[in-house]
Coordinates of C-alpha atoms in Angstrom, one line a residue:
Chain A
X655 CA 20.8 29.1 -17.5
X656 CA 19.2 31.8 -15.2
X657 CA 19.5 30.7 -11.7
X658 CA 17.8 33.0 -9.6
X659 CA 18.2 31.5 -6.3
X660 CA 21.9 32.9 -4.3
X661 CA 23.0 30.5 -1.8
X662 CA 24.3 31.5 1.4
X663 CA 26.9 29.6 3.2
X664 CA 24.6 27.7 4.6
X665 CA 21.8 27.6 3.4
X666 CA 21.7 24.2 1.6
X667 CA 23.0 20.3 3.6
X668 CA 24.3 18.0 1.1
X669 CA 26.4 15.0 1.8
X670 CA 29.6 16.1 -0.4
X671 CA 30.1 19.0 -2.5
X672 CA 33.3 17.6 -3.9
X673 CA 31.0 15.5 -6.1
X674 CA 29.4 18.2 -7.6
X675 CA 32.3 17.7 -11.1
X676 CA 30.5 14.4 -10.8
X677 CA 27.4 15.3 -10.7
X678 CA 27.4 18.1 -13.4
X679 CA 28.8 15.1 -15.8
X680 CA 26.1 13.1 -15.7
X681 CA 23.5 16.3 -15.6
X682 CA 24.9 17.0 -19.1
X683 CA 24.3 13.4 -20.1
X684 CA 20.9 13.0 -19.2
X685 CA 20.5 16.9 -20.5
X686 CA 20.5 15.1 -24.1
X687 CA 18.2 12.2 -23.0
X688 CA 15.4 14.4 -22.1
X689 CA 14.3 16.4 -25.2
X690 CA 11.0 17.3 -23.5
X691 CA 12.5 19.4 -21.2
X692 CA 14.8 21.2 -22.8
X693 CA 12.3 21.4 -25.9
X694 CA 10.7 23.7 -22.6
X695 CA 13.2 25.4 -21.9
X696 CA 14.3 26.7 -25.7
X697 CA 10.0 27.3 -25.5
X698 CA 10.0 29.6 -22.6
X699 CA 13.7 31.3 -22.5
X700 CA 12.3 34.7 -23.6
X701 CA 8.8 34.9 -21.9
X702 CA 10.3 33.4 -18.8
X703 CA 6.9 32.5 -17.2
X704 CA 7.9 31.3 -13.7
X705 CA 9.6 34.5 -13.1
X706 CA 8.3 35.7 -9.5
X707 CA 7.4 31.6 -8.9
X708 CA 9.0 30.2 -5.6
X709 CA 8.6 27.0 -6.1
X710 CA 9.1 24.3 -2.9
X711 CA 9.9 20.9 -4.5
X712 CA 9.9 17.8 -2.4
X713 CA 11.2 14.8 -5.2
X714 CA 13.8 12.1 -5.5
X715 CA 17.0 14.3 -5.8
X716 CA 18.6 12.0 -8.7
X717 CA 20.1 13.4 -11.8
X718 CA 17.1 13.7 -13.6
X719 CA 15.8 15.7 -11.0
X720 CA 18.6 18.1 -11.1
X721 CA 17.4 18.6 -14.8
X722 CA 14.3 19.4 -13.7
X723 CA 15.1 21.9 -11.0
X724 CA 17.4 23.5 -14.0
X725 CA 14.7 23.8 -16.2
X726 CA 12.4 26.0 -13.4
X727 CA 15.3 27.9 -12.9
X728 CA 15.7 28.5 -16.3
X729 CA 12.0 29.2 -16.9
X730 CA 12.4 31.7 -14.3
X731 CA 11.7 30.7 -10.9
X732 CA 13.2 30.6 -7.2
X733 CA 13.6 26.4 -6.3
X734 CA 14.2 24.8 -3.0
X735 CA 14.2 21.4 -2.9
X736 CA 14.5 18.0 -0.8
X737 CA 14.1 14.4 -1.6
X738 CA 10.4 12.6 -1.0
X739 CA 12.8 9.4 0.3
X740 CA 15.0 8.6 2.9
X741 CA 17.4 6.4 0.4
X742 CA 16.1 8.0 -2.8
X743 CA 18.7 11.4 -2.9
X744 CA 22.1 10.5 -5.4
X745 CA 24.2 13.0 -4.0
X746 CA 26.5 14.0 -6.7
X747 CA 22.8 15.3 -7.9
X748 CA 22.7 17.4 -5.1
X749 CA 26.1 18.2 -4.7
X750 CA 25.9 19.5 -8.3
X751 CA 22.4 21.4 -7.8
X752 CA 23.3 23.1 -4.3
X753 CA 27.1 23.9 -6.8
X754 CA 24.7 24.7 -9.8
X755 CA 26.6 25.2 -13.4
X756 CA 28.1 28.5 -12.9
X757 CA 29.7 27.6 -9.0
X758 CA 32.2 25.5 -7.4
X759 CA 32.0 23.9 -4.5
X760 CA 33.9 26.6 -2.8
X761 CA 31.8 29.3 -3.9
X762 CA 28.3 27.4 -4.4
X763 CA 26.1 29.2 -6.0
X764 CA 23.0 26.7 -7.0
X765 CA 20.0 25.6 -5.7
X766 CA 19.2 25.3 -1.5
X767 CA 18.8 21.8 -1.8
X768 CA 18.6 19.9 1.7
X769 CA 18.8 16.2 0.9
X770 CA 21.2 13.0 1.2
X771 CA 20.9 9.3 0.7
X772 CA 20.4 7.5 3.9
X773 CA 18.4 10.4 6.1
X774 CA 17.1 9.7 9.7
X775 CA 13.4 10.4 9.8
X776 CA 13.8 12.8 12.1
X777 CA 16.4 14.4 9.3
X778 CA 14.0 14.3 6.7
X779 CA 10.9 15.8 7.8
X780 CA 13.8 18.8 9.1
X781 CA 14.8 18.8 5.3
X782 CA 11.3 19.5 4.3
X783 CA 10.4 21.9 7.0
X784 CA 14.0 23.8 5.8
X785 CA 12.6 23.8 2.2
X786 CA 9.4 25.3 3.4
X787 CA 10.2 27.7 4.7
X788 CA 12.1 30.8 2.8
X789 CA 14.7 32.7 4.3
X790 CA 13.6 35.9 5.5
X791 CA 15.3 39.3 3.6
X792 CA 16.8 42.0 5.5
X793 CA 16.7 44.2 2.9
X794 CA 12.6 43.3 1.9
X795 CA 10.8 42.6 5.4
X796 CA 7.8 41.6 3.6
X797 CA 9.8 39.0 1.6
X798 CA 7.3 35.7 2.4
X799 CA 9.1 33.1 4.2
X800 CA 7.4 30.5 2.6
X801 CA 6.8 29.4 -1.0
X802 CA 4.2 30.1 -3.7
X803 CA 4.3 26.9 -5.4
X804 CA 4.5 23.2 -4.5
X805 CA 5.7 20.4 -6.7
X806 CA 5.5 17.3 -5.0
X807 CA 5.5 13.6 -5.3
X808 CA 3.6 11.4 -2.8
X809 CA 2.3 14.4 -1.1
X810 CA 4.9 15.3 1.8
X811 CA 5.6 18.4 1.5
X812 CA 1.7 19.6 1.0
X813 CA 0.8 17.4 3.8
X814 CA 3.0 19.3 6.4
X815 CA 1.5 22.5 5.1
X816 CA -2.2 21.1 5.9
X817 CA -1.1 19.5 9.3
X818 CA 0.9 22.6 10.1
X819 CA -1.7 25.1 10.2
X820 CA -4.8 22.3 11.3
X821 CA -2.9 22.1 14.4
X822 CA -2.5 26.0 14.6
X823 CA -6.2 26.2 13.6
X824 CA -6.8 24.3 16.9
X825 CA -3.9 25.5 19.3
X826 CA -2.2 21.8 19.9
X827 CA -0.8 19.3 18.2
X828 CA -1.7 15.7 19.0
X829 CA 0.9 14.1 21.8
X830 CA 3.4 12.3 19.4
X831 CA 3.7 9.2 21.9
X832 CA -0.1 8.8 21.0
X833 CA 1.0 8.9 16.8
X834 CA 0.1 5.0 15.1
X835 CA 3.4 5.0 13.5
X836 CA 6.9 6.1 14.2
X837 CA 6.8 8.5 11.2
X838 CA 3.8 10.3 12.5
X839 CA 5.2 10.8 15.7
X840 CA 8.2 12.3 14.0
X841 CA 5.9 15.0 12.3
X842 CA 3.8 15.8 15.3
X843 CA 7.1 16.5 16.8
X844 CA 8.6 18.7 14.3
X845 CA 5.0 20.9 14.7
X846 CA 4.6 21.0 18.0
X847 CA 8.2 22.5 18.1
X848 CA 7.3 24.4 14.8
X849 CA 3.9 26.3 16.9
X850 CA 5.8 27.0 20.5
X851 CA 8.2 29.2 17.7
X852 CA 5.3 30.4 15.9
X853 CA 1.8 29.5 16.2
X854 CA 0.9 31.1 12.5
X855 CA 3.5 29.2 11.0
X856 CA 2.1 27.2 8.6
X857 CA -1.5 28.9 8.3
X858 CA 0.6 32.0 6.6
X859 CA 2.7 29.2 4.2
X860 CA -0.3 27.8 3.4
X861 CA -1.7 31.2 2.6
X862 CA 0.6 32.1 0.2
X863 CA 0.7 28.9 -2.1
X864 CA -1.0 29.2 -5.3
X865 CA -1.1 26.0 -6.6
X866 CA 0.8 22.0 -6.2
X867 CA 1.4 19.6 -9.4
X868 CA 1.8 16.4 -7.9
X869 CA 4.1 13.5 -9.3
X870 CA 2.5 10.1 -8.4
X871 CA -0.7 8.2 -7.9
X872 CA -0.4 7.5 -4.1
X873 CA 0.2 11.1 -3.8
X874 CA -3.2 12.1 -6.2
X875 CA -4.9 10.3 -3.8
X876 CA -4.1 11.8 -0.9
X877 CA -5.3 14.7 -2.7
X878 CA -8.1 13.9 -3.0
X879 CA -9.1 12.8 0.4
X880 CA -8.1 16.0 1.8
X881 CA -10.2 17.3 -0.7
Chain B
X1455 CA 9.5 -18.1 -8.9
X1456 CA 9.0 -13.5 -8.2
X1457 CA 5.6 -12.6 -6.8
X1458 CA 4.4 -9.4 -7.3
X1459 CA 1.7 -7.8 -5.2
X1460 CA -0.6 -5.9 -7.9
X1461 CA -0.8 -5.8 -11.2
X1462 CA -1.8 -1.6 -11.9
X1463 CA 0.4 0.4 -13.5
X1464 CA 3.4 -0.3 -11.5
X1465 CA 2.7 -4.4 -11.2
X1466 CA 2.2 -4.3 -14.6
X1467 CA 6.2 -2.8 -15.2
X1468 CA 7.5 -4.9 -12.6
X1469 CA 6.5 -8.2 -14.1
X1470 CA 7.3 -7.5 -17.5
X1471 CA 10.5 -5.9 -15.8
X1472 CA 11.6 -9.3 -14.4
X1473 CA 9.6 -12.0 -16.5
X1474 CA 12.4 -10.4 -19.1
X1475 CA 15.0 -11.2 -16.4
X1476 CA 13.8 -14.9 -16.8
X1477 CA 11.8 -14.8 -13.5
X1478 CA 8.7 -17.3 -13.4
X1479 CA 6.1 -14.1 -12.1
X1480 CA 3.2 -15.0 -9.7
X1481 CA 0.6 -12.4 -9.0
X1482 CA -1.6 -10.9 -6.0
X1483 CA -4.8 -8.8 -7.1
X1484 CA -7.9 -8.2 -5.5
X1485 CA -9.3 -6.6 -8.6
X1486 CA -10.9 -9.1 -10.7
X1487 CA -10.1 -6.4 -13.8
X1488 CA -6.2 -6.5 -12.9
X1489 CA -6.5 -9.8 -12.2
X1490 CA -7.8 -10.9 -15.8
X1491 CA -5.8 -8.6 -17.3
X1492 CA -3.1 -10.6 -16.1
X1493 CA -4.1 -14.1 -16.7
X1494 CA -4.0 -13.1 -20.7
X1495 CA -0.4 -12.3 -20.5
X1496 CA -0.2 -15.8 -19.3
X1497 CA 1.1 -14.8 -15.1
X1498 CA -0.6 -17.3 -12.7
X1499 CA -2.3 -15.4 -10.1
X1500 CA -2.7 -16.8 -6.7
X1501 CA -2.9 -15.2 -3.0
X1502 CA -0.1 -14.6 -0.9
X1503 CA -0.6 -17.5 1.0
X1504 CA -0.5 -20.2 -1.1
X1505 CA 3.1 -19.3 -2.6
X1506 CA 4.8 -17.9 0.3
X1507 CA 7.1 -20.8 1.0
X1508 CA 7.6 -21.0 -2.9
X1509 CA 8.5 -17.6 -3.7
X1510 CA 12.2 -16.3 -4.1
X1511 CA 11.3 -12.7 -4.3
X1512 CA 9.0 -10.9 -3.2
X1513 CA 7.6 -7.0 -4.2
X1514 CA 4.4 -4.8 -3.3
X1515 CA 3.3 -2.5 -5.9
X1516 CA -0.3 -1.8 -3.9
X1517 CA -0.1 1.6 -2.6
X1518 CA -2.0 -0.2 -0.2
X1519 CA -1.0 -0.8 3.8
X1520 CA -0.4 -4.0 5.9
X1521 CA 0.6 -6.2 2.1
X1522 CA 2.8 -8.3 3.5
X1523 CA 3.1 -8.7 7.3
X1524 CA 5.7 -9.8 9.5
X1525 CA 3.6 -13.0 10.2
X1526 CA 3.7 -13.7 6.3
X1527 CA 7.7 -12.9 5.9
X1528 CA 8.3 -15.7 8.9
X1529 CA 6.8 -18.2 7.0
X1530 CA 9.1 -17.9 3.7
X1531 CA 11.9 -19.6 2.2
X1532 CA 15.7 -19.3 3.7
X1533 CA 16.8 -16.1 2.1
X1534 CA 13.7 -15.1 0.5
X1535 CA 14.1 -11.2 -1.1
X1536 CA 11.0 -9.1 0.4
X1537 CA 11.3 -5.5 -1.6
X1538 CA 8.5 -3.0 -1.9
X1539 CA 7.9 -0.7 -5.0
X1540 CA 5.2 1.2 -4.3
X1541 CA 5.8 4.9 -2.7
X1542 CA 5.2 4.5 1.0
X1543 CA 6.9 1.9 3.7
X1544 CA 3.8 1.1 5.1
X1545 CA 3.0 -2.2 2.4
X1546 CA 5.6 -4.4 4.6
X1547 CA 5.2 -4.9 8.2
X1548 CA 8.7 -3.0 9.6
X1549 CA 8.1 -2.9 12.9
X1550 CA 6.0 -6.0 12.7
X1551 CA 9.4 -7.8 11.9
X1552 CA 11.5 -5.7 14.1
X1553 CA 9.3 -6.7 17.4
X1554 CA 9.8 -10.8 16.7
X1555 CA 10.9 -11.5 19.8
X1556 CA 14.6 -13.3 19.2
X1557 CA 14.5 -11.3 15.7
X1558 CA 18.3 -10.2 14.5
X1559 CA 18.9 -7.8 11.6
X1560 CA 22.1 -8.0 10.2
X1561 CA 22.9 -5.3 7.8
X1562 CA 24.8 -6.6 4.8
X1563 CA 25.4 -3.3 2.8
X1564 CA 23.6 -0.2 2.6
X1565 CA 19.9 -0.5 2.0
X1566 CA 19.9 -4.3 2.1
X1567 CA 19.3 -6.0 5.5
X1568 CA 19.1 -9.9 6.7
X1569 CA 16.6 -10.4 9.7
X1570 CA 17.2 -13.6 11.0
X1571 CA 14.4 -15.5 12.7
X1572 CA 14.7 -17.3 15.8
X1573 CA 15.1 -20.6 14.2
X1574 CA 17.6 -19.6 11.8
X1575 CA 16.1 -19.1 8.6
X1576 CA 16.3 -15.2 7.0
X1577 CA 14.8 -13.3 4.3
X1578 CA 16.3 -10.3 3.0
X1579 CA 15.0 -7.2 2.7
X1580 CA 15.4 -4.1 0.2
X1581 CA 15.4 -0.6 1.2
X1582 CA 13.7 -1.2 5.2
X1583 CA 10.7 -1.6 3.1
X1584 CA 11.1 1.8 1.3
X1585 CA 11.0 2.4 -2.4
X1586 CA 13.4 0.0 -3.8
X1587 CA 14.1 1.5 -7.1
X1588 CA 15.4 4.7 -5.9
X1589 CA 16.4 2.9 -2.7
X1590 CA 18.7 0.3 -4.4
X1591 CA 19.4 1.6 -7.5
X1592 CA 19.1 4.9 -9.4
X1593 CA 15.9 5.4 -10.6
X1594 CA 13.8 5.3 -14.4
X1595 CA 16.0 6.2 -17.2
X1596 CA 16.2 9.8 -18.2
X1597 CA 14.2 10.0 -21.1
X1598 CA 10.9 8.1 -19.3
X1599 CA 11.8 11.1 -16.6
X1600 CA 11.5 13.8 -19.2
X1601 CA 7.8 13.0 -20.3
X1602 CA 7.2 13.0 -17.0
X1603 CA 8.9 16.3 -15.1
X1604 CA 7.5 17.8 -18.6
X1605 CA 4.1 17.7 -17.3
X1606 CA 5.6 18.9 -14.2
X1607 CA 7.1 21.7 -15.7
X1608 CA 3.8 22.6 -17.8
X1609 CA 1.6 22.1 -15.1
X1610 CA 3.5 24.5 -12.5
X1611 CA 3.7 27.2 -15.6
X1612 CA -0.3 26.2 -15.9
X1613 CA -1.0 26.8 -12.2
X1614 CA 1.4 30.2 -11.5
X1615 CA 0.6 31.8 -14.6
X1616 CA -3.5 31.2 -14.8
X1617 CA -4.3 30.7 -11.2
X1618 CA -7.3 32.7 -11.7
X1619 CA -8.8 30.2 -14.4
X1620 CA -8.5 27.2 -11.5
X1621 CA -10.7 26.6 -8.7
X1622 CA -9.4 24.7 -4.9
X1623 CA -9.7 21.4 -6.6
X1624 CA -7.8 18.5 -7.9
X1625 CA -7.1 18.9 -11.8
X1626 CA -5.8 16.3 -14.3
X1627 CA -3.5 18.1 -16.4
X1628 CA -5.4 18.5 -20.3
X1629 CA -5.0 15.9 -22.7
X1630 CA -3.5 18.6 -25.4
X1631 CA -0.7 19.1 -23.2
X1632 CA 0.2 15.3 -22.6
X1633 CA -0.3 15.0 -26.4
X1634 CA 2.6 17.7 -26.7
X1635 CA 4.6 16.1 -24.4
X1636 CA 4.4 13.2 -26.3
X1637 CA 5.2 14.8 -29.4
X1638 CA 8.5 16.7 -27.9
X1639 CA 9.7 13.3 -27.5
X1640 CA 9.4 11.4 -30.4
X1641 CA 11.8 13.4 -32.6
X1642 CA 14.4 11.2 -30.3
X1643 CA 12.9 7.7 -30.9
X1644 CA 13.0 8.6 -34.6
X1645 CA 8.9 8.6 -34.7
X1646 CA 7.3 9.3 -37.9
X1647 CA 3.7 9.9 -37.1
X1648 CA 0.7 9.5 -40.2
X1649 CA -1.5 12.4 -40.3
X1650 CA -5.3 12.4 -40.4
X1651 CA -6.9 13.8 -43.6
X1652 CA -9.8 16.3 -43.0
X1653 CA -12.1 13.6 -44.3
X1654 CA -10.9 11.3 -41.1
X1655 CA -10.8 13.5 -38.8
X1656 CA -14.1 14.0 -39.3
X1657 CA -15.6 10.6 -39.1
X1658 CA -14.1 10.1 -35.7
X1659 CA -15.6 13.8 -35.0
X1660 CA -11.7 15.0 -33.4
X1661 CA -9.3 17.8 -34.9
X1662 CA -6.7 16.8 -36.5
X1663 CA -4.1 18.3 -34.5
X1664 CA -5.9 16.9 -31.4
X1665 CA -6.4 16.1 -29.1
X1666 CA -7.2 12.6 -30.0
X1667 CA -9.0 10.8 -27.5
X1668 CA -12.2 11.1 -25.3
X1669 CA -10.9 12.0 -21.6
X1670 CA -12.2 8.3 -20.4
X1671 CA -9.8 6.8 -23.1
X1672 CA -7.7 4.0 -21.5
X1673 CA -4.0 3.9 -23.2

């Protein structure tokens, strides 16, 4: 286990970290139920091919998940993540993840993981934007503050990148009272806050990402159309 | 008597899912494909309409919008279940429901709701229409996770360590690599596989370490 990712205080909003013990229980059971994974990770341990990856992840932050995340890590990469669900986040996963293996949840030293079971819309598009966008370094000013790599399921967290920097393409964002559905209204909120703080936002995100793998049909789809 | 909006790849879990519950399963599709598919596993398929005051629960699997509307969910049984499995919220009519004028939601625990209509008759809903699985309970198993984040995993390592090889378009992820996810799984199941002599291989014109099937091959 490499993880590459130091937390600050702050940096991470779970529900509980006291469930973390929890949490790392049933990691370490589900660990032994998925052989592909850590077939991958004994694969990759020396070549460590995600090294220099930051990888944004917006996906269901269960248990399995957490192995997931853990096996990135372990291949090498920087991880944020948040939960492509309102209801979908168990969060002894998260509590364990934001902990990670070699923390506690007084000194947590895992992975920024902004999610919780039972988020507000308005508290879920925040989670996403917060996992989007990389802290900045002191010590490396040309540190990107965003990610290189998207893994996403239903297409969330690739959509805010495209409306981000659309809307910065044209100056505005679309009046949110106008939006045809509650959830819409919520992003065109969160951007046109996002370009009064900076109107390049999303266009330099954007910029940097290599590549997005993409979990689920609905979200292949939407691929495609924006393709 | 569960009816199940669509019979694709999700449908098609869900109503073996709960036909193993017991569950007398009634089907929506507008795909005449789907649709036959299901008749031969012996599921009656009908439209909405004709089953909503006969239904007990009710699930969308469509990735489609506007599946079942509010108008639709008034017209069902006294504590009918209305649940949605596909990934978005927009296959049942929320804020349809919610703007019934005399409407009352009653939150019996978390995730699970009873809107009362005006004349007193309620269905209950799963998850305000949101993913139920994940919503209600915890999700596939592990080890069905594993093939899947596999491909995750490969197809990240794929895209940040070749990017140059890719062009700005949507790629399905090669059918060697799903074959070796699929192989880094079977140890677990206790999976013997046969091999295919040089000779067979050969007739069917593949290798015969794979991959094994044309790229239009349905599973």
């Amino acid at each position: 286990m490499n993880p590459t990712a130091t937390l600050t205080d702050t940096d991470f909003k779970v529900a509980d970290l006291s469930l973390a013990e929890f949490g790392r229980k049933e990691i370490t059971l589900a660990e032994h139920e998925m052989p592909g994974l850590m077939a991958i990770r004994r694969e990759y341990a020396d070549a460590q091919p995600l090294r220099g990856a930051r990888i944004t992840g917006s996906l269901h932050m269960t248990i399995q998940t957490a192995v997931l995340i853990e096996t990135l890590t372990a291949l090498g990469a920087e991880v944020r993540w948040c939960s492509c669900n309102i209801f979908s986040t168990q969060d002894h996963a998260a509590a364990a993840v934001a902990v990670g293996p070699d923390g506690s949840p007084e000194n947590p030293r895992g992975v920024p993981v902004y999610a919780w079971k039972g988020e507000t819309l308005e508290e879920y598009w925040w989670c996403t934007e917060q996992v989007m966008r990389w802290p900045e370094s002191e010590a490396d000013p040309t540190h990107p503050a965003g990610p290189n790599m998207i893994l996403d399921d239903g297409g969330d967290a690739t959509l805010l990148v495209h409306k981000g920097t659309e809307y910065e393409k044209a100056g505005a964002v679309p009046d949110p009272a106008g939006a045809e559905s509650e959830e819409l209204a919520v992003i065109l909120s969160l951007l046109q806050r996002s370009l009064a703080e900076d109107p390049q936002r999303w266009t330099k995100i954007g910029q940097g990402i290599k590549g997005v793998s993409e979990e689920t049909t609905t979200g292949v789809h939407r691929l495609y159309q924006m393709v | 008597m569960a009816v199940i909006c669509g019979f694709g790849d999700v449908g098609k879990g869900c109503a073996e899912s709960l036909r193993g519950q017991g569950a007398r399963v009634v089907i929506t599709e507008i795909d005449p494909i789907c649709a036959l598919q299901a008749a031969m596993q012996g599921y009656e398929i009908r439209t909405l309409e004709e089953v909503l005051d006969s239904g007990d629960i009710f699930i969308t699997t469509t990735g489609n919008r506007d599946i079942i509307t509010a108008e639709h969910m008034e017209r069902m049984k006294h504590q009918a279940i209305v649940g949605n499995f596909g990934h978005f919220d927009n296959e049942i009519d929320i804020a349809g429901l919610s703007h019934i004028a005399g409407i009352e939601r009653v939150n019996i625990k978390p995730q699970v709701d009873k809107w009362v209509f005006p004349d007193g008759h309620a269905i209950i809903l799963l998850s305000e229409g949101r993913l139920l699985n994940l919503g209600n309970a915890t999700g596939h198993p592990s080890f069905v996770m594993s093939s899947s984040f596999s491909n995750q995993t490969i197809a990240q390592i794929e895209l940040f360590t070749k990017n140059d090889e890719y062009e700005k378009k949507v790629y399905v992820l090669p059918k060697h690599l799903d074959e070796k996810v699929a192989r880094l799984h079977l140890d677990a199941l206790g999976v013997k596989l046969t091999r295919l002599t040089d000779e067979q291989a050969a007739y069917i014109g593949v290798p015969v370490d794979g991959p094994y099937k044309s790229d239009h091959y349905r599973y």
